[in-house]
Amino acid sequence: MGRRREPPTQRPLRLTPGFRLGLLARGATAREILDEYEGLERDDIRACLAFAEAALESAAFLLLTKAAA
């Protein structure tokens, strides 16, 4: 059986970039996230945003629209 690949995380909290991006997308401020997760630093949030930017820049997207009813 193959090895399970885990998503990337940052020390020591093991919070994935997706989790942190989700917090930001739902309206949490960087300050609120830093206050909630002791040990997380502002540079960790910046690294998460850079990760998302790189992922989006390296992927192709198709615009999907809802079909008319």
CSV table of C-alpha atoms in Angstrom, one decimal:
chain,number,residue,atom,x,y,z
A,1,MET,CA,0.0,0.0,0.0
A,2,GLY,CA,1.3,3.5,-0.9
A,3,ARG,CA,2.2,6.1,1.6
A,4,ARG,CA,-0.4,8.6,2.4
A,5,ARG,CA,0.7,12.1,1.5
A,6,GLU,CA,-0.3,14.7,4.1
A,7,PRO,CA,-0.9,18.4,3.1
A,8,PRO,CA,1.9,20.8,3.9
A,9,THR,CA,1.8,22.4,7.4
A,10,GLN,CA,3.7,24.9,9.4
A,11,ARG,CA,5.4,24.4,12.7
A,12,PRO,CA,4.4,23.5,15.4
A,13,LEU,CA,0.6,23.8,15.1
A,14,ARG,CA,0.2,21.6,11.9
A,15,LEU,CA,-2.3,24.0,10.4
A,16,THR,CA,-2.6,23.5,6.7
A,17,PRO,CA,-2.5,26.5,4.3
A,18,GLY,CA,-6.1,25.6,3.3
A,19,PHE,CA,-7.2,25.8,6.9
A,20,ARG,CA,-5.7,29.2,7.4
A,21,LEU,CA,-6.9,30.5,4.1
A,22,GLY,CA,-10.4,29.3,5.1
A,23,LEU,CA,-10.2,31.4,8.3
A,24,LEU,CA,-9.2,34.4,6.3
A,25,ALA,CA,-11.9,33.8,3.7
A,26,ARG,CA,-14.6,33.6,6.4
A,27,GLY,CA,-13.6,37.0,7.7
A,28,ALA,CA,-11.0,36.4,10.4
A,29,THR,CA,-8.4,39.0,10.6
A,30,ALA,CA,-4.7,38.1,10.8
A,31,ARG,CA,-4.7,39.5,14.4
A,32,GLU,CA,-7.6,37.2,15.4
A,33,ILE,CA,-5.8,34.2,13.9
A,34,LEU,CA,-2.6,35.1,15.7
A,35,ASP,CA,-4.4,35.6,19.0
A,36,GLU,CA,-6.3,32.3,18.6
A,37,TYR,CA,-3.3,30.1,17.6
A,38,GLU,CA,-0.4,30.7,20.0
A,39,GLY,CA,2.9,30.1,18.3
A,40,LEU,CA,1.7,31.3,14.9
A,41,GLU,CA,3.5,34.3,13.5
A,42,ARG,CA,2.5,37.0,11.0
A,43,ASP,CA,5.1,35.6,8.6
A,44,ASP,CA,3.3,32.2,8.8
A,45,ILE,CA,0.2,33.9,7.4
A,46,ARG,CA,2.2,35.7,4.7
A,47,ALA,CA,3.7,32.3,3.8
A,48,CYS,CA,0.3,30.9,3.5
A,49,LEU,CA,-0.8,33.7,1.2
A,50,ALA,CA,2.3,33.2,-0.9
A,51,PHE,CA,1.6,29.5,-1.1
A,52,ALA,CA,-1.9,30.2,-2.4
A,53,GLU,CA,-0.6,32.7,-4.9
A,54,ALA,CA,1.9,30.2,-6.3
A,55,ALA,CA,-0.7,27.5,-6.5
A,56,LEU,CA,-3.1,29.7,-8.4
A,57,GLU,CA,-0.4,31.0,-10.7
A,58,SER,CA,0.7,27.4,-11.6
A,59,ALA,CA,-2.8,26.1,-12.3
A,60,ALA,CA,-5.2,26.5,-15.2
A,61,PHE,CA,-8.9,27.3,-14.4
A,62,LEU,CA,-12.1,27.1,-16.4
A,63,LEU,CA,-14.9,29.5,-15.7
A,64,LEU,CA,-18.0,27.6,-14.9
A,65,THR,CA,-21.4,29.2,-15.1
A,66,LYS,CA,-24.8,27.9,-14.1
A,67,ALA,CA,-26.9,26.8,-17.1
A,68,ALA,CA,-30.1,28.9,-17.7
A,69,ALA,CA,-33.1,27.1,-16.1
